[in-house]
CSV table of C-alpha atoms and ligand atoms in Angstrom, one decimal:
chain,number,residue,atom,x,y,z
A,545,MET,CA,-6.8,22.6,8.3
A,546,ILE,CA,-4.9,20.0,6.3
A,547,GLN,CA,-8.0,18.0,5.7
A,548,HIS,CA,-9.7,21.0,4.2
A,549,ARG,CA,-6.7,22.0,2.1
A,550,ALA,CA,-6.1,18.6,0.7
A,551,SER,CA,-9.8,18.3,-0.4
A,552,GLN,CA,-9.9,21.7,-2.1
A,553,GLY,CA,-10.7,21.6,-5.8
A,554,LEU,CA,-11.6,17.9,-5.8
A,555,GLY,CA,-15.3,18.4,-6.6
A,556,SER,CA,-18.1,16.1,-5.7
A,557,ALA,CA,-17.6,13.9,-8.7
A,558,VAL,CA,-14.4,12.4,-7.4
A,559,PRO,CA,-15.3,9.0,-5.8
A,560,VAL,CA,-14.5,8.4,-2.2
A,561,ARG,CA,-13.5,5.0,-0.9
A,562,VAL,CA,-13.6,4.3,2.8
A,563,SER,CA,-11.8,1.4,4.6
A,564,VAL,CA,-10.7,0.8,8.2
A,565,ASP,CA,-7.2,1.0,9.5
A,566,ARG,CA,-5.9,-2.5,10.3
A,567,THR,CA,-2.2,-1.8,10.1
A,568,LEU,CA,0.2,-2.2,13.0
A,569,ARG,CA,3.6,-0.5,12.7
A,570,VAL,CA,6.5,-2.4,14.3
A,571,LYS,CA,9.9,-0.8,14.9
A,572,VAL,CA,12.2,-3.8,14.4
A,573,ILE,CA,15.6,-2.1,14.7
A,574,ASP,CA,17.0,1.3,15.5
A,575,ALA,CA,20.2,1.2,13.5
A,576,CYS,CA,20.3,3.1,10.2
A,577,GLY,CA,23.1,3.8,7.8
A,578,MET,CA,21.8,7.3,6.9
A,579,THR,CA,21.6,10.5,8.8
A,580,CYS,CA,18.6,12.3,7.4
A,581,THR,CA,18.0,15.6,9.1
A,582,PHE,CA,14.2,15.2,9.2
A,583,CYS,CA,14.1,11.7,10.7
A,584,HIS,CA,11.5,11.1,13.5
A,585,ASN,CA,12.9,7.7,14.2
A,586,GLU,CA,9.5,6.5,15.2
A,587,GLY,CA,9.7,8.7,18.3
A,588,THR,CA,12.5,6.9,20.1
A,589,PRO,CA,16.0,8.2,20.9
A,590,VAL,CA,18.8,7.1,18.6
A,591,SER,CA,20.0,4.0,20.4
A,592,ALA,CA,23.6,4.2,19.2
A,593,ASP,CA,23.9,7.6,20.9
A,594,ASN,CA,22.3,6.4,24.1
A,595,PRO,CA,24.0,3.2,25.2
A,596,ALA,CA,22.5,1.2,28.0
A,597,PRO,CA,23.3,2.8,31.4
A,598,ALA,CA,25.6,1.1,33.9
A,599,ALA,CA,23.9,-1.1,36.4
A,600,GLY,CA,22.5,1.0,39.3
A,601,SER,CA,22.6,4.3,37.5
A,602,ALA,CA,19.6,6.3,36.5
A,603,PRO,CA,18.6,5.5,32.9
A,604,PHE,CA,20.7,7.7,30.6
A,605,GLY,CA,21.5,10.0,33.5
A,606,GLY,CA,17.8,11.0,33.5
A,607,ALA,CA,17.8,12.4,29.9
A,608,PHE,CA,18.5,11.1,26.4
A,609,ASN,CA,21.3,12.5,24.3
A,610,PRO,CA,19.6,14.1,21.3
A,611,ALA,CA,22.7,14.6,19.1
A,612,GLY,CA,25.5,12.1,19.5
A,613,PRO,CA,28.3,10.9,17.3
A,614,SER,CA,26.1,8.9,15.0
A,615,GLY,CA,24.9,12.1,13.4
A,616,ARG,CA,21.3,10.8,13.4
A,617,VAL,CA,18.3,12.6,14.9
A,618,SER,CA,14.9,11.9,16.4
A,619,ILE,CA,13.2,15.2,15.7
A,620,TYR,CA,10.5,15.0,18.4
A,621,LEU,CA,12.8,13.6,21.2
A,622,ALA,CA,13.3,17.0,22.9
A,623,ARG,CA,9.6,17.3,23.8
A,624,ASN,CA,8.0,13.8,23.4
A,625,GLY,CA,8.7,12.4,26.8
A,626,ALA,CA,10.3,9.1,25.5
A,627,ARG,CA,11.2,6.9,28.3
A,628,PHE,CA,13.0,4.0,26.6
A,629,ALA,CA,15.4,3.3,23.8
A,630,ALA,CA,14.3,0.8,21.2
A,631,ALA,CA,16.1,-2.6,21.0
A,632,PRO,CA,15.8,-5.0,18.0
A,633,MET,CA,12.8,-7.2,17.8
A,634,HIS,CA,13.6,-10.9,18.0
A,635,PRO,CA,11.8,-13.6,16.0
A,636,ASP,CA,10.8,-15.4,19.2
A,637,GLU,CA,7.7,-16.4,21.2
A,638,GLY,CA,7.6,-13.0,22.9
A,639,PHE,CA,7.2,-11.2,19.5
A,640,ARG,CA,4.7,-13.8,18.4
A,641,ALA,CA,2.6,-13.3,21.6
A,642,ALA,CA,2.8,-9.5,21.2
A,643,LEU,CA,1.5,-9.7,17.6
A,644,GLU,CA,-1.3,-12.0,18.5
A,645,GLN,CA,-2.4,-10.0,21.5
A,646,LEU,CA,-2.7,-6.8,19.4
A,647,GLN,CA,-4.4,-8.7,16.6
A,648,GLU,CA,-7.0,-9.9,19.1
A,649,ALA,CA,-7.4,-6.5,20.7
A,650,LEU,CA,-7.6,-4.4,17.6
A,651,GLY,CA,-8.2,-6.7,14.7
A,652,PHE,CA,-5.0,-6.0,12.8
A,653,THR,CA,-4.4,-7.8,9.6
A,654,GLU,CA,-1.3,-6.1,8.3
A,655,VAL,CA,2.0,-5.4,10.0
A,656,HIS,CA,4.3,-2.8,8.7
A,657,LEU,CA,8.0,-3.1,9.6
A,658,THR,CA,9.9,0.1,10.3
A,659,GLY,CA,13.1,1.2,11.9
A,660,GLY,CA,15.7,2.7,11.8
A,661,GLU,CA,16.4,0.7,8.6
A,662,PRO,CA,14.6,-2.7,8.8
A,663,THR,CA,16.9,-4.3,6.2
A,664,LEU,CA,19.8,-3.9,8.6
A,665,HIS,CA,18.1,-6.4,10.9
A,666,PRO,CA,20.0,-9.7,10.4
A,667,LYS,CA,16.9,-11.7,11.1
A,668,LEU,CA,14.4,-9.7,9.1
A,669,ALA,CA,13.3,-12.7,7.1
A,670,GLN,CA,12.5,-14.6,10.3
A,671,LEU,CA,10.5,-11.7,11.6
A,672,VAL,CA,8.6,-11.6,8.3
A,673,ALA,CA,7.9,-15.4,8.5
A,674,LEU,CA,6.8,-15.2,12.1
A,675,ALA,CA,4.4,-12.3,11.4
A,676,GLY,CA,3.0,-14.1,8.4
A,677,ASN,CA,2.5,-17.3,10.4
A,678,SER,CA,0.6,-15.2,12.9
A,679,GLY,CA,-1.9,-14.2,10.2
A,680,TYR,CA,-0.5,-10.8,9.1
A,681,ARG,CA,0.2,-9.5,5.7
A,682,VAL,CA,3.7,-8.0,6.0
A,683,SER,CA,5.2,-4.9,4.4
A,684,VAL,CA,8.4,-3.0,5.0
A,685,THR,CA,9.6,0.6,4.6
A,686,SER,CA,13.3,0.9,3.5
A,687,ASN,CA,15.8,3.5,2.4
A,688,GLY,CA,17.2,0.9,0.0
A,689,GLU,CA,20.7,0.7,1.5
A,690,ASN,CA,20.7,-3.1,2.1
A,691,GLY,CA,17.7,-4.4,0.1
A,692,ALA,CA,19.5,-6.2,-2.6
A,693,ARG,CA,21.1,-8.5,-0.1
A,694,ILE,CA,18.1,-9.1,2.2
A,695,LEU,CA,14.9,-8.8,0.2
A,696,PRO,CA,15.2,-12.2,-1.6
A,697,GLY,CA,15.1,-14.0,1.7
A,698,CYS,CA,12.2,-11.8,3.0
A,699,VAL,CA,10.2,-12.6,-0.2
A,700,ARG,CA,10.7,-16.3,0.4
A,701,ALA,CA,9.6,-15.7,4.0
A,702,GLY,CA,6.3,-14.1,2.7
A,703,LEU,CA,7.0,-10.4,2.4
A,704,GLN,CA,4.2,-8.8,0.4
A,705,ARG,CA,5.3,-5.2,-0.2
A,706,VAL,CA,8.3,-2.8,0.1
A,707,ASN,CA,8.0,1.0,0.3
A,708,PHE,CA,11.2,2.7,-0.6
A,709,SER,CA,11.8,6.1,0.9
A,710,ILE,CA,13.5,8.2,-1.7
A,711,PHE,CA,14.9,11.6,-1.3
A,712,GLY,CA,17.2,12.5,-4.2
A,713,THR,CA,18.1,11.4,-7.7
A,714,ASP,CA,21.7,12.5,-7.4
A,715,SER,CA,24.3,12.6,-4.7
A,716,GLY,CA,24.0,16.3,-4.2
A,717,GLU,CA,20.3,16.1,-3.4
A,718,LEU,CA,20.8,13.2,-1.0
A,719,ALA,CA,23.9,14.7,0.7
A,720,GLU,CA,22.0,18.0,1.3
A,721,VAL,CA,19.7,16.3,3.8
A,722,GLN,CA,22.3,14.3,5.7
A,723,ASN,CA,24.1,15.3,8.8
A,724,GLU,CA,26.9,17.7,8.0
A,725,LYS,CA,29.6,15.3,9.2
A,726,PHE,CA,28.4,12.8,6.6
A,727,ARG,CA,27.6,15.2,3.7
A,728,ARG,CA,30.0,13.5,1.3
A,729,ALA,CA,29.2,13.0,-2.3
A,730,SER,CA,30.9,9.6,-2.4
A,731,LEU,CA,28.8,8.3,0.5
A,732,ALA,CA,25.6,9.6,-1.2
A,733,VAL,CA,26.6,8.0,-4.5
A,734,ALA,CA,27.0,4.7,-2.8
A,735,LYS,CA,23.6,5.0,-1.1
A,736,ILE,CA,21.8,5.9,-4.4
A,737,GLU,CA,23.5,3.0,-6.2
A,738,ALA,CA,22.4,0.7,-3.4
A,739,LEU,CA,18.8,2.0,-3.6
A,740,ASP,CA,18.7,1.5,-7.3
A,741,GLU,CA,20.0,-2.0,-7.0
A,742,SER,CA,17.4,-2.7,-4.2
A,743,ILE,CA,14.6,-1.5,-6.5
A,744,ARG,CA,15.8,-3.6,-9.3
A,745,VAL,CA,16.0,-6.7,-7.1
A,746,ALA,CA,12.5,-6.0,-5.6
A,747,LEU,CA,11.0,-5.7,-9.1
A,748,ASP,CA,12.8,-8.8,-10.4
A,749,LEU,CA,11.4,-10.7,-7.4
A,750,GLY,CA,7.9,-9.6,-8.4
A,751,LEU,CA,7.5,-7.8,-5.0
A,752,SER,CA,4.9,-5.1,-4.8
A,753,THR,CA,7.2,-2.0,-4.8
A,754,ARG,CA,6.4,1.6,-4.1
A,755,ALA,CA,8.5,4.8,-3.8
A,756,ASN,CA,7.6,7.3,-1.1
A,757,VAL,CA,8.8,10.8,-1.8
A,758,VAL,CA,8.4,13.6,0.7
A,759,LEU,CA,7.7,17.1,-0.6
A,760,PRO,CA,8.6,19.7,2.1
A,761,ASP,CA,8.2,23.0,0.2
A,762,GLY,CA,8.3,24.8,-3.1
A,763,SER,CA,12.0,24.6,-3.4
A,764,HIS,CA,11.8,20.8,-3.8
A,765,VAL,CA,9.2,20.7,-6.6
A,766,ARG,CA,11.9,20.3,-9.3
A,767,ARG,CA,13.5,17.6,-7.4
A,768,VAL,CA,10.2,15.6,-7.2
A,769,HIS,CA,9.7,16.1,-10.9
A,770,ARG,CA,13.1,14.5,-11.5
A,771,LEU,CA,12.2,11.6,-9.1
A,772,LEU,CA,9.0,11.0,-10.9
A,773,GLU,CA,10.7,11.0,-14.3
A,774,ARG,CA,13.2,8.5,-13.0
A,775,TYR,CA,11.1,6.2,-11.0
A,776,SER,CA,7.4,6.4,-12.0
A,777,PRO,CA,7.8,4.5,-15.2
A,778,CYS,CA,8.8,1.3,-13.2
A,779,LEU,CA,7.1,1.6,-9.9
A,780,SER,CA,4.2,3.2,-8.1
A,781,VAL,CA,5.2,6.6,-6.6
A,782,ARG,CA,3.5,8.2,-3.7
A,783,VAL,CA,4.2,11.9,-2.8
A,784,LEU,CA,3.9,12.6,0.9
A,785,SER,CA,3.2,15.9,2.6
A,786,SER,CA,5.9,16.8,5.2
A,787,LEU,CA,4.7,16.4,8.8
A,788,SER,CA,6.7,19.4,10.0
A,789,ASP,CA,6.3,21.8,7.1
A,790,GLY,CA,2.5,22.1,7.1
A,791,GLU,CA,1.0,24.6,4.7
A,792,GLU,CA,4.3,25.0,2.8
A,793,SER,CA,4.3,21.4,1.9
A,794,LEU,CA,0.6,21.4,0.8
A,795,ASP,CA,1.3,24.5,-1.4
A,796,ALA,CA,4.2,22.7,-3.0
A,797,ILE,CA,2.0,19.6,-3.7
A,798,ASP,CA,-0.6,21.9,-5.3
A,799,THR,CA,2.2,23.3,-7.5
A,800,LEU,CA,3.5,19.9,-8.5
A,801,LEU,CA,0.0,18.6,-9.4
A,802,ALA,CA,-0.7,21.7,-11.5
A,803,GLU,CA,2.6,21.4,-13.3
A,804,LEU,CA,1.9,17.7,-14.0
A,805,GLY,CA,-1.6,18.4,-15.2
A,806,ALA,CA,-2.8,15.8,-12.7
A,807,THR,CA,-6.6,15.3,-12.3
A,808,PRO,CA,-8.1,13.7,-9.2
A,809,HIS,CA,-9.4,10.2,-9.7
A,810,GLU,CA,-10.2,8.8,-6.2
A,811,VAL,CA,-10.0,9.7,-2.5
A,812,HIS,CA,-9.3,6.9,-0.1
A,813,LEU,CA,-10.2,7.6,3.5
A,814,ILE,CA,-9.2,5.2,6.2
A,815,ALA,CA,-11.2,5.2,9.3
A,816,GLY,CA,-9.1,5.2,12.4
A,817,THR,CA,-5.9,6.8,11.0
A,818,SER,CA,-5.0,10.4,10.1
A,819,GLY,CA,-3.4,9.2,6.8
A,820,PHE,CA,-5.4,9.3,3.7
A,821,ARG,CA,-4.7,9.2,-0.1
A,822,ILE,CA,-5.8,10.9,-3.2
A,823,SER,CA,-5.0,9.3,-6.5
A,824,TYR,CA,-4.5,11.4,-9.6
A,825,ARG,CA,-4.4,10.5,-13.3
A,826,LEU,CA,-1.6,12.0,-15.3
A,827,PRO,CA,-1.8,13.1,-18.9
A,828,ASN,CA,0.4,10.1,-19.9
A,829,GLY,CA,-2.1,7.7,-18.4
A,830,GLY,CA,0.0,7.1,-15.3
A,831,VAL,CA,-1.3,7.4,-11.7
A,832,LEU,CA,0.2,9.5,-8.9
A,833,VAL,CA,-0.8,8.9,-5.3
A,834,VAL,CA,-0.5,11.8,-2.8
A,835,LYS,CA,-0.7,10.9,0.8
A,836,HIS,CA,-2.0,13.5,3.3
A,837,ILE,CA,-2.6,13.8,6.9
A,838,ARG,CA,-6.0,14.9,8.3
A,839,PRO,CA,-6.4,16.3,11.8
A,840,LEU,CA,-7.8,13.1,13.5
A,841,ARG,CA,-7.6,13.0,17.3
A,842,LEU,CA,-8.2,10.3,19.9
A,843,PRO,CA,-11.2,11.9,21.7
A,844,GLU,CA,-10.0,11.4,25.3
A,845,THR,CA,-6.3,11.0,25.0
A,846,CYS,CA,-5.8,14.0,22.7
A,847,ALA,CA,-8.2,16.3,24.5
A,848,GLY,CA,-5.6,17.3,27.2
A,849,CYS,CA,-2.6,17.2,25.0
A,850,ARG,CA,-0.4,20.3,24.9
A,851,PHE,CA,0.1,19.9,21.2
A,852,ASN,CA,-3.6,19.7,20.4
A,853,ASN,CA,-3.8,22.5,17.9
A,854,GLU,CA,-3.5,23.0,14.2
A,855,THR,CA,0.2,23.8,14.1
A,856,ASP,CA,1.9,21.7,16.9
A,857,CYS,CA,0.2,18.4,16.3
A,858,HIS,CA,1.9,17.2,13.1
A,859,GLU,CA,0.7,13.7,12.5
A,860,GLY,CA,-2.6,13.5,14.3
A,861,TYR,CA,-3.7,10.1,15.5
A,862,TYR,CA,-1.9,7.9,12.9
A,863,GLY,CA,-2.2,4.4,14.4
A,864,VAL,CA,-0.6,2.0,16.7
A,865,ARG,CA,3.1,1.3,17.0
A,866,LEU,CA,4.9,-1.6,18.7
A,867,TYR,CA,8.3,-1.3,20.2
A,868,ARG,CA,10.6,-3.5,22.3
A,869,ASP,CA,13.0,-2.0,24.9
A,870,ARG,CA,16.4,-3.2,26.0
A,871,ALA,CA,14.9,-5.1,28.9
A,872,GLY,CA,12.7,-7.1,26.5
A,873,THR,CA,9.4,-5.3,27.4
A,874,PHE,CA,7.0,-4.6,24.6
A,875,HIS,CA,5.6,-1.0,24.5
A,876,VAL,CA,2.6,0.2,22.5
A,877,GLY,CA,2.6,3.8,21.3
A,878,VAL,CA,-0.2,6.0,19.8
A,879,CYS,CA,1.8,9.1,19.0
A,880,ILE,CA,5.4,9.9,18.1
A,881,GLN,CA,5.1,13.4,19.6
A,882,ARG,CA,3.8,11.9,22.9
A,883,MET,CA,5.9,8.9,23.6
A,884,ASP,CA,5.0,9.4,27.3
A,885,LEU,CA,1.7,7.9,26.3
A,886,CYS,CA,3.3,4.5,25.5
A,887,LEU,CA,2.1,1.6,27.6
A,888,PRO,CA,3.6,-1.8,28.3
A,889,MET,CA,1.7,-4.4,26.2
A,890,GLU,CA,-0.3,-6.0,29.0
A,891,GLU,CA,-1.4,-2.6,30.3
A,892,PHE,CA,-2.3,-1.3,26.9
A,893,VAL,CA,-4.6,-4.1,25.9
A,894,ARG,CA,-6.6,-3.7,29.1
A,895,SER,CA,-6.6,0.1,29.0
A,896,GLY,CA,-9.2,2.7,28.1
A,897,LEU,CA,-6.7,3.8,25.4
A,898,CYS,CA,-7.2,0.5,23.5
A,899,GLU,CA,-10.9,0.7,23.9
A,900,GLY,CA,-10.8,4.3,22.7
A,901,ILE,CA,-9.1,3.3,19.5
A,902,ARG,CA,-11.7,0.6,18.8
A,903,ALA,CA,-14.5,3.1,19.4
A,904,LEU,CA,-12.8,5.8,17.2
A,905,ARG,CA,-12.5,3.4,14.3
A,906,ASP,CA,-16.1,2.3,14.5
A,907,GLN,CA,-17.4,5.8,14.8
A,908,GLU,CA,-15.2,7.1,12.0
A,909,PHE,CA,-16.2,4.3,9.7
A,910,HIS,CA,-19.8,5.1,10.2
A,911,ASP,CA,-19.3,8.9,9.9
A,912,LEU,CA,-17.0,8.8,6.8
A,913,ARG,CA,-19.3,6.5,4.9
A,914,ALA,CA,-22.2,8.8,5.8
B,1487,SF4,S1,-2.1,13.1,18.0
B,1487,SF4,FE1,-3.0,13.6,20.0
B,1487,SF4,S2,-1.5,13.0,21.5
B,1487,SF4,FE2,-0.5,13.2,19.5
B,1487,SF4,S3,0.3,15.3,19.4
B,1487,SF4,FE3,-1.7,15.2,18.4
B,1487,SF4,S4,-3.1,15.9,20.0
B,1487,SF4,FE4,-1.2,15.2,21.0
């Protein structure tokens, strides 16, 4: 079990902090300028490869195209029962109402903007401002390809944090995880330069800035050492276990921590989400955060799920995601491997699923503190 593995060797002296998940994830755009081979695309099909169907025809001929000319992927699409393609969020009354309904139903205080690549949304700053005015703290995850241009406006609009997803320190490493058609060093060089410029701009703006680095298996440990050497002096780096690589990823994290001489310093458990963090102190006085997944389930919803076992369920119950489809309907999802569980907003807030999430959070907060 991932929970068990991640806790091994920590010892009872490591303090444990418990909080409650109050974060809503919002897919603001599907477009992305990269073609990473491991992308889950928040569970929805790649919109560019699935254009809107002609009037009167069955949506997408009844099935989504999993591998179109864009070269992008949505790794769970073949089995997750997705029924809609995601359209961009608009900074309008509909978005405001959706945020406020979910805030009221589930007590969210933070909104995390995802994609695709959120910084390609031409109205990202307006989305940030609208979410802020609705009472949310706003953060964004980005691959860095367009941050230098768009982050200043987002910060003025109230953006509080950016998490950069970083894969490689050089063009070869980045190109290796791109679709074959786009595996060109020149393209990867341009993306890395754009990322570095985005990081510089974010830091100059005084924006809380993190780097997320996924460690899939032992063959990537040296790469993560290089990323840490390059980025950890200037920003907070978090190493993430890979959802689809399970034990191999956890073994690689153990190797990395041993090689760094890292010592555990705090465990942060979050009631109501499978994600949790362990902070480590490094010999040079720095801090490294490792983000893990524990096998949390929604008691009723997950009970009958075909993936409900230790190997097939990759993310566990991670939290609530908000999507908008091409017809302008807002959908609420609870699992990127089971997009068939998505419900239209109005239905969701009245559903037993919403009630089950509230109950799970309360029960977990009680149990984890105990
Ligand atoms: S979190 Fe629940 S619904 Fe999603 S794959 Fe796991 S068991 Fe299934």
